[in-house]
Coordinates of C-alpha atoms and ligand atoms in Angstrom, one line a residue:
X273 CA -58.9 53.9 -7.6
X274 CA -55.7 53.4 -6.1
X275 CA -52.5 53.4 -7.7
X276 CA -51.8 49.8 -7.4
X277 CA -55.4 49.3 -9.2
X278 CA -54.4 51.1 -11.9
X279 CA -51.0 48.9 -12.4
X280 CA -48.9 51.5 -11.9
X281 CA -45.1 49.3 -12.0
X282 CA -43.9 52.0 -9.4
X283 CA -40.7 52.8 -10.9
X284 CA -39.6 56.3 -9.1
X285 CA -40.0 58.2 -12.8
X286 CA -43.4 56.8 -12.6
X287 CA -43.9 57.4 -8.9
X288 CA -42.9 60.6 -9.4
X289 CA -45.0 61.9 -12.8
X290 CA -48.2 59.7 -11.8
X291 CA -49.0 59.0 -7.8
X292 CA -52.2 59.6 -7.0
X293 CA -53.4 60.4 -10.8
X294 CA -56.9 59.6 -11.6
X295 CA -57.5 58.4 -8.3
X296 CA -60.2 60.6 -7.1
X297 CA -64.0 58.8 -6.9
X298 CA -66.1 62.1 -6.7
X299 CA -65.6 63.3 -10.7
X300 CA -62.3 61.1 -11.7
X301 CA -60.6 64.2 -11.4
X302 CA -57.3 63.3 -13.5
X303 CA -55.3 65.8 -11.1
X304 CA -55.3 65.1 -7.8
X305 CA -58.0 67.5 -6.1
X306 CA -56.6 70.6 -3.8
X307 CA -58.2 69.6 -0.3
X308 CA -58.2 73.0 1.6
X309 CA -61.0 71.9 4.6
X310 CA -59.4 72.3 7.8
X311 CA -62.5 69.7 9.7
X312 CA -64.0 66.8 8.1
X313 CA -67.5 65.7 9.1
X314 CA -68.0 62.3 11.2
X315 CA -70.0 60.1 9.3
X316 CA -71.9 59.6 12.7
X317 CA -71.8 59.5 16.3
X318 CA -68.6 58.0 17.7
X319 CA -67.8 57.6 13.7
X320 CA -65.3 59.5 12.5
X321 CA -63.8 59.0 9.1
X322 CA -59.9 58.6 7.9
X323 CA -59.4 62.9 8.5
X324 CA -61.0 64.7 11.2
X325 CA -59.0 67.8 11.4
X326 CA -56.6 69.2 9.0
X327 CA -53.3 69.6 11.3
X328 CA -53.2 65.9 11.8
X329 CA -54.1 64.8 8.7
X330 CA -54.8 66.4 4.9
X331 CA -55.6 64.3 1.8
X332 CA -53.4 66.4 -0.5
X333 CA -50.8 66.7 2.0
X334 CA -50.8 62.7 2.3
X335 CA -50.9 62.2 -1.3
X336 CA -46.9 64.5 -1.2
X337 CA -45.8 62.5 1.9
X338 CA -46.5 59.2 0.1
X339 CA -45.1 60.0 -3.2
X340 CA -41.8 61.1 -1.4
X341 CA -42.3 58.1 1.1
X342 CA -42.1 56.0 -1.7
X343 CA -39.4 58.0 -3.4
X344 CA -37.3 57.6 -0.9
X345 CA -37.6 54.2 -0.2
X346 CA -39.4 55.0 3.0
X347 CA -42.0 53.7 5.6
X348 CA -44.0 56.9 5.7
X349 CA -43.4 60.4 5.6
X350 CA -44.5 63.6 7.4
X351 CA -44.8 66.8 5.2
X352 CA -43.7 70.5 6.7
X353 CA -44.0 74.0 6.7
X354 CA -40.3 74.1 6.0
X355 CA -37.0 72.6 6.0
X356 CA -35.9 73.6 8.9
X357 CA -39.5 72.9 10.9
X358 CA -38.9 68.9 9.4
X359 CA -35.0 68.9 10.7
X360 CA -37.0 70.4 14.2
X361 CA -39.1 67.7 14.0
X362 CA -36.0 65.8 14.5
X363 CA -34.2 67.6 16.9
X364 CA -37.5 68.5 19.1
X365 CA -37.8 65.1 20.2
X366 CA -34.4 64.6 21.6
X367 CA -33.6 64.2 25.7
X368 CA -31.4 66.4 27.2
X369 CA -28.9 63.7 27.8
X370 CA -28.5 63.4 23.9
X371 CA -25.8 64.0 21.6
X372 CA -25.9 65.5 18.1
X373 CA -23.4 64.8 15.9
X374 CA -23.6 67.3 13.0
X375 CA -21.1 68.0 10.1
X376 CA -19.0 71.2 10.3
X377 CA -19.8 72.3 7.7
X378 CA -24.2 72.1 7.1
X379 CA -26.2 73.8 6.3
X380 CA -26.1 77.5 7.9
X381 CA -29.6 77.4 9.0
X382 CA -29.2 73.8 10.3
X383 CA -26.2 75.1 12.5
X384 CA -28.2 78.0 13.6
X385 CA -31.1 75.5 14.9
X386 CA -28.9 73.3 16.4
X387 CA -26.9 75.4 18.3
X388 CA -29.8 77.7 19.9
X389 CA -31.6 74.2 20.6
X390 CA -28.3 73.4 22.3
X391 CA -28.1 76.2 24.6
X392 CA -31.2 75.8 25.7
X393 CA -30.4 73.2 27.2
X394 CA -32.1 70.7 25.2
X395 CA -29.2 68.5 24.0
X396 CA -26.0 68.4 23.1
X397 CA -24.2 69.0 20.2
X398 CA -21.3 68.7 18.6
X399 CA -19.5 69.7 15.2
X400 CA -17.5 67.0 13.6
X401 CA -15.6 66.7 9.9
X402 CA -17.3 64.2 8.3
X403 CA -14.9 63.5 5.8
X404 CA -12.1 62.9 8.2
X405 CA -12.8 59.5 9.4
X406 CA -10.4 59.3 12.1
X407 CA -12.1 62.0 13.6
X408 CA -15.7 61.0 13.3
X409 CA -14.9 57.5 15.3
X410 CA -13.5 59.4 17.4
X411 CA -16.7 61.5 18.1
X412 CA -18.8 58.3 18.0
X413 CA -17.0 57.3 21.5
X414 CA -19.2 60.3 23.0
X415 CA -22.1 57.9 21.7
X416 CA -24.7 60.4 19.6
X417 CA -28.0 59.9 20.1
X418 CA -28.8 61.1 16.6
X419 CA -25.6 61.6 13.7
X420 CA -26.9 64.1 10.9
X421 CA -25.3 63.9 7.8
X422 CA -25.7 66.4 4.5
X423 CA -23.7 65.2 1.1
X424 CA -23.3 67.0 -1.1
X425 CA -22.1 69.8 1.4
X426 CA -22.9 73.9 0.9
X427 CA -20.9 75.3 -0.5
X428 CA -18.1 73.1 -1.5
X429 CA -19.9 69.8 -2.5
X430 CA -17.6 67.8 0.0
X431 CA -18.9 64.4 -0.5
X432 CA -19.6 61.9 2.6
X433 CA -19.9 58.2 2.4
X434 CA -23.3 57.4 3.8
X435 CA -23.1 53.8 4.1
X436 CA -19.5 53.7 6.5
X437 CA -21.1 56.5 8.3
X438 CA -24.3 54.8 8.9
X439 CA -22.9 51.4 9.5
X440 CA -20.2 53.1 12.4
X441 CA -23.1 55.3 13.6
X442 CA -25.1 52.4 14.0
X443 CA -22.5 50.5 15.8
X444 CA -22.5 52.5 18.5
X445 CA -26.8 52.7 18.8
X446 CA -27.1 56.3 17.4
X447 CA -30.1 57.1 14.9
X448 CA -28.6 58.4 11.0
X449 CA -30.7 61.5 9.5
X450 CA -29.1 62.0 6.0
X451 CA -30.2 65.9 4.8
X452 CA -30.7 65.0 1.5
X453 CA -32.3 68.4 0.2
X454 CA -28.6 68.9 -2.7
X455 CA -29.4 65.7 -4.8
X456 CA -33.2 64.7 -4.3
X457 CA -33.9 61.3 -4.3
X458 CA -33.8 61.5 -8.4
X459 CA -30.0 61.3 -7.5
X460 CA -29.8 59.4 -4.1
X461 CA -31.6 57.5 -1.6
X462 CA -29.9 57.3 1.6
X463 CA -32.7 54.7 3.4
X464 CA -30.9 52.6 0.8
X465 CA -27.9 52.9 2.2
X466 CA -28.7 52.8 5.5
X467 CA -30.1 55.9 6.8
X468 CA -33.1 55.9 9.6
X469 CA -34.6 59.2 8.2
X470 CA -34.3 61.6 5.3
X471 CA -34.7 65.2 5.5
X472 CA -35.2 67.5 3.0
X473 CA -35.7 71.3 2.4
X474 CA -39.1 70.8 -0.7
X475 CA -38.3 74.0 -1.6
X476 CA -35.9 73.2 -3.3
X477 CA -35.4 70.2 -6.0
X478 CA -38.4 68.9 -5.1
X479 CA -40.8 71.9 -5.7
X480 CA -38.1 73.0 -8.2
X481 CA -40.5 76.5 -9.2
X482 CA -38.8 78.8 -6.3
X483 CA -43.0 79.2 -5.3
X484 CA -42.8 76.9 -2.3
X485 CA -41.7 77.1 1.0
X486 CA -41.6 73.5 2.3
X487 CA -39.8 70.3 3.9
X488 CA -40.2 66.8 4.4
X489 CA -38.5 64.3 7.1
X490 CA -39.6 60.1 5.9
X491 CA -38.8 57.6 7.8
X492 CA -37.3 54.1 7.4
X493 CA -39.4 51.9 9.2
X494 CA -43.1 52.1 9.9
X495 CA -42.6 52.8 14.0
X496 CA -40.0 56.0 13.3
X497 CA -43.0 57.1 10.9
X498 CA -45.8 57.0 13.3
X499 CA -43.6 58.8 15.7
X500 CA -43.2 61.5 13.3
X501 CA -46.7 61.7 12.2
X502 CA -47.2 62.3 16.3
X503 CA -44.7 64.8 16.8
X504 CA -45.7 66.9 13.9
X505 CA -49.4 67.0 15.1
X506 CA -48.4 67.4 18.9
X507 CA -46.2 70.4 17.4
X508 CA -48.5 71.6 14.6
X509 CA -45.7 71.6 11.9
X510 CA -47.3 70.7 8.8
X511 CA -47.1 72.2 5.9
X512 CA -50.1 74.3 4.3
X513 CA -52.6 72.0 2.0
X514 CA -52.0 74.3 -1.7
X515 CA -48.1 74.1 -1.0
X516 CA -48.1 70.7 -1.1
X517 CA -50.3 70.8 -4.3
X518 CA -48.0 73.0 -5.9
X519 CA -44.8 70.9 -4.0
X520 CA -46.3 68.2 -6.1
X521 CA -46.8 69.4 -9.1
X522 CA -43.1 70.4 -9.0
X523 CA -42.5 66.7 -8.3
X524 CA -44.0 65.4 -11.5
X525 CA -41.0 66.7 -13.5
X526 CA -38.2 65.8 -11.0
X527 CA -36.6 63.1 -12.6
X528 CA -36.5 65.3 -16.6
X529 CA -35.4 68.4 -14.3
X530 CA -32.8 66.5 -12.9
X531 CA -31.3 65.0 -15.6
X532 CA -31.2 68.5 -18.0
X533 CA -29.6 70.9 -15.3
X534 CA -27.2 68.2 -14.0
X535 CA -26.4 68.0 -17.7
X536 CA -25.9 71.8 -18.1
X537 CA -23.7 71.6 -14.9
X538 CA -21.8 69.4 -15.9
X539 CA -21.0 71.2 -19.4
X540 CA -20.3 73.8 -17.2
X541 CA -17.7 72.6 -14.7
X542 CA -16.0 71.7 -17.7
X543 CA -16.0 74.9 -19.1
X544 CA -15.1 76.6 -16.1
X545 CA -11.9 74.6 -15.0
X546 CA -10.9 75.7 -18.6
X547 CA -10.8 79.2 -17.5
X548 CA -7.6 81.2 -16.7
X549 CA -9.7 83.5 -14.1
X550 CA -10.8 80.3 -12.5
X551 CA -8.2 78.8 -9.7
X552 CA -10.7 75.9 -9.1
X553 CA -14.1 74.4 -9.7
X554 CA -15.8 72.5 -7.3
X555 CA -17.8 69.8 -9.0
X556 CA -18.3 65.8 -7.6
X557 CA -18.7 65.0 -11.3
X558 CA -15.4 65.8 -12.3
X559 CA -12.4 63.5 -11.9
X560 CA -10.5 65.7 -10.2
X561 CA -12.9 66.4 -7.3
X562 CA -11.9 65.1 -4.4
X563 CA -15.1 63.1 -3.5
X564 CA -15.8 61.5 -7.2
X565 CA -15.0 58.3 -6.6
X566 CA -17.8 58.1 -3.2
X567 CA -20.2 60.2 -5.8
X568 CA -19.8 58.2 -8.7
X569 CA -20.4 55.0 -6.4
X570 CA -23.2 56.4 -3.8
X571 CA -25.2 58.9 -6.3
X572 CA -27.2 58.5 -9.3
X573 CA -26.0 61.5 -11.1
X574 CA -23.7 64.4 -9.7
X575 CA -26.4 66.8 -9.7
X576 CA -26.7 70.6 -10.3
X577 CA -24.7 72.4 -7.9
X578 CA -21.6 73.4 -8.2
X579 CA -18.7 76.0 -6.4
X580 CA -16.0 77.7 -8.1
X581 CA -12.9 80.0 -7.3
X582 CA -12.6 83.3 -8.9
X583 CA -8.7 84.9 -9.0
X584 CA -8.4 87.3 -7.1
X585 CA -11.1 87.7 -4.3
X586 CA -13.6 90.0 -3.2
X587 CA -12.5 93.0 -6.3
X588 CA -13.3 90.1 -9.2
X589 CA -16.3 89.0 -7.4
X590 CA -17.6 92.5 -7.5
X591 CA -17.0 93.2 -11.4
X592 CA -18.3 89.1 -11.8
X593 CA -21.3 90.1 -10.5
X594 CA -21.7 93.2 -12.4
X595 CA -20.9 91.7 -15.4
X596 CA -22.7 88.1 -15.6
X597 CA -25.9 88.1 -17.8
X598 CA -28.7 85.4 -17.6
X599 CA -28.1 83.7 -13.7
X600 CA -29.8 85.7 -10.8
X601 CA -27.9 86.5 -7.8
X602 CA -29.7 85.1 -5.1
X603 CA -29.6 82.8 -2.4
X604 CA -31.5 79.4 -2.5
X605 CA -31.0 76.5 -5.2
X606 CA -33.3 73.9 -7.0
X607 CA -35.4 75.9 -9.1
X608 CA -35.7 75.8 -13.0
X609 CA -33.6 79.1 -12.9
X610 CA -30.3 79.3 -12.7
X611 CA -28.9 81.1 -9.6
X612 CA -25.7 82.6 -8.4
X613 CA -24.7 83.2 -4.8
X614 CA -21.9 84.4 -3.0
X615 CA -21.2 82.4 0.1
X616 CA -19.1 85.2 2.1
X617 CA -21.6 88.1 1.9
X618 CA -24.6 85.9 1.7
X619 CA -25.3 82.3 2.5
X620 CA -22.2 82.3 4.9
X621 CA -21.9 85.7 6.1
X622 CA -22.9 85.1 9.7
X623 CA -20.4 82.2 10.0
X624 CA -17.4 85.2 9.9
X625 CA -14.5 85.5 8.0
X626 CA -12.6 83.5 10.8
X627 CA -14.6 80.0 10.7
X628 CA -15.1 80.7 6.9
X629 CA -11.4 80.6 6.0
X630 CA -11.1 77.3 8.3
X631 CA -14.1 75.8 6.1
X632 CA -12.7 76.5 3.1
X633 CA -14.8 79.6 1.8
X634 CA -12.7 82.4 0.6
X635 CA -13.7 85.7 -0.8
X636 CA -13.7 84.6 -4.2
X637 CA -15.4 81.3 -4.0
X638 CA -18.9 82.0 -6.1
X639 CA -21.9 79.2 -5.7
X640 CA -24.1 78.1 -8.7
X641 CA -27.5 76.2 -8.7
X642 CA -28.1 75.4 -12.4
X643 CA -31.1 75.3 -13.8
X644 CA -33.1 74.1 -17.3
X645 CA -31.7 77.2 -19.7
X646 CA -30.3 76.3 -22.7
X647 CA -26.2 75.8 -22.0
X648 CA -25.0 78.0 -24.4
X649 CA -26.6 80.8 -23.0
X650 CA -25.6 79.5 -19.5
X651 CA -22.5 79.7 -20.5
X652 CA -22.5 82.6 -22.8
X653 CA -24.1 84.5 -19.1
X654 CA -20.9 83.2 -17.2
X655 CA -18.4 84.3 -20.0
X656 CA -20.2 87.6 -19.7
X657 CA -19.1 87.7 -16.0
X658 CA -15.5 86.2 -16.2
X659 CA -14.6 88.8 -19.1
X660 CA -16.1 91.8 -17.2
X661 CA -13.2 90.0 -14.3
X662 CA -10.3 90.4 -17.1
X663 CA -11.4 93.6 -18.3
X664 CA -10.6 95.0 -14.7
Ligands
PLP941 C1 -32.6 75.3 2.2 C2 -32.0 74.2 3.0 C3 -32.5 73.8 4.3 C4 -33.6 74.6 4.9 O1 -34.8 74.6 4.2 P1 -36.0 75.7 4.2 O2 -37.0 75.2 3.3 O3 -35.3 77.0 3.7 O4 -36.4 75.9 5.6 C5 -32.0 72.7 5.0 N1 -31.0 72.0 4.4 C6 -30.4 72.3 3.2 C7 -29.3 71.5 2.7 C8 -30.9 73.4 2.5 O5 -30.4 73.7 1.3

């Protein structure tokens, strides 16, 4: 039975929590079965039947890239090992005549892929402030093949508007990939406003467990989703059959995850911007973030990530560190733990202390991905932390 036979309404919650449920004819299976066959037999000669071999095609893997195809407000959607093999699926296809136009500040890894795809000669690339408007028309006069966009940014959740960008992008013929990895599409949906494709890192939000390694790239239209369905079995990036079981079985409990940690963030930010060792909190949700009013307007919640500025630099990060109880320090974000990273000796460390004081990412600027824990112990964790700061 297919989803529509069962009258599913296909709001996302429901998407989300029930696609492909129940559908399964062998034993009515009410979770969807783990399909780990990489052949399928033809039913005869010259017949072959909807999989033949598992790089191009996997039933569990389809039944992810549909749920987040229809998620996303998407045309179809091609599942990967990784984030960064479904952003390669994008740049991979580009002509050496092309132009990227990425934002200056994405995602480290996404810079790093970029720019060694660059100098091999097969594109080119360039860096641009998103924010700054003047600046990106004036970048759209090099007419970009493709213009990749990532709102929320890392570290310091500079918000982008999607739909000006998309519209000017547009304008001038260039394709609009919106990295959508920091909000999920629980919080926004880019095809919505515009956008050709969306990218996103699974492993994060989407898995939401930290178990997964995993990324997605769905497409707008129906011709831009065959393409990538091609490209990723011309390249063999798809992602393994069990991770995308487990992706979506993280999936089922987007929407509740969502709402709870952007809840304790938000309790949070507010607590923090109350803080005398705090110079400043980087949050979209509050009012005096610099990109609230696109946030409150383009996003469905302000999500879970969130940046703030310890006093005094790398000494109070140190004692911080030592003294915070309940968050992890570690890189990555999403999961249903709360995490704490330093961008200058971690996520950002290879961008240099240079280019990171241009961005905006001093010593003492500490990242947090909040997860489901209960907020007073969240915040009990981060007192810990801060008085260990005043206590020298
Ligand atoms: C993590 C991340 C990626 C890369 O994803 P991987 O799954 O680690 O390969 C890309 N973009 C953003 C915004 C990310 O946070």
């Amino acid at each position: 039975m297919t989803d529509r036979d069962k009258g599913l309404p296909g709001k996302p919650e429901t998407i989300a929590a029930a696609h492909g449920v129940a559908t399964d004819p062998a034993f009515g299976a009410v979770a969807p079965p783990l399909f780990l066959s990489s052949t399928y037999e033809f039913a005869g000669y010259e017949q072959p039947r909807r999989y033949d071999y598992g790089r191009a095609g996997n039933p569990t893997r389809d039944l992810l890239a549909d749920a987040l195809a229809q998620l996303e407000g998407g045309c179809g959607a091609v599942v990967t090992s990784s984030g960064m093999a479904a952003l390669d699926l994008l740049a991979g296809r580009l002509r050496p005549d092309d132009l990227v136009l990425a934002p200056h500040d994405c995602y480290g890894g996404t810079m790093r892929l970029l720019k060694a795809r660059a100098a091999l000669g097969q594109f080119t690339l360039r860096f641009v402030d998103q924010g700054d408007i003047a600046a990106f028309d004036a970048a759209l006069d090099d007419v970009p093949a493709l213009v990749l966009i990532e709102t929320p940014s890392n570290p310091l959740m500079r918000i982008v508007d999607v739909a000006l960008l998309t519209e000017k992008a547009h304008a001038v013929g260039a394709e609009v990939a919106v990295d959508n990895t920091f909000l999920s599409p629980a919080l926004q949906r880019p095809i919505a406003l515009g956008a050709d494709y969306v990218v996103h890192s699974t492993t994060k939000y989407i898995n939401g467990h930290s178990d997964v390694i995993g990324g997605a790239v769905i497409a707008a239209d129906p011709a831009r989703a065959d393409d990538l369905r091609q490209w990723a079995n011309i390249v063999g990036s798809a992602g393994a059959p069990f991770d995308a079981w487990l992706t979506l079985r993280g999936l089922r409990t987007l929407f509740v995850r969502m709402e709870r940690a952007q809840a304790n963030a938000m309790a949070i930010a507010r607590h923090l911007e109350r803080h005398p060792a705090v110079a400043r909190v980087h949050y979209p949700g509050l009012e005096s973030h610099p990109g609230h009013a696109i946030a409150a307007r383009q996003q469905s919640g302000f999500g879970a990530m969130l940046s703030f500025d310890l006093q005094g630099g790398s000494e109070a990060v140190r004692r911080f560190v030592a003294g915070v109880r309940v968050l992890t320090l570690a890189e990555s974000l999403g999961g249903v733990e709360s995490l704490i990273a330093h961008p200058a000796t971690m996520t950002h460390a290879d961008m240099g202390e240079e280019a990171r004081t241009v961005a905006g990412i001093g010593d003492g600027l500490l990242r947090l991905s909040i997860g489901l824990e209960a907020e007073e112990d969240l915040i009990a964790g981060l007192d810990a932390g801060l008085a260990a700061v005043a206590a020298g």
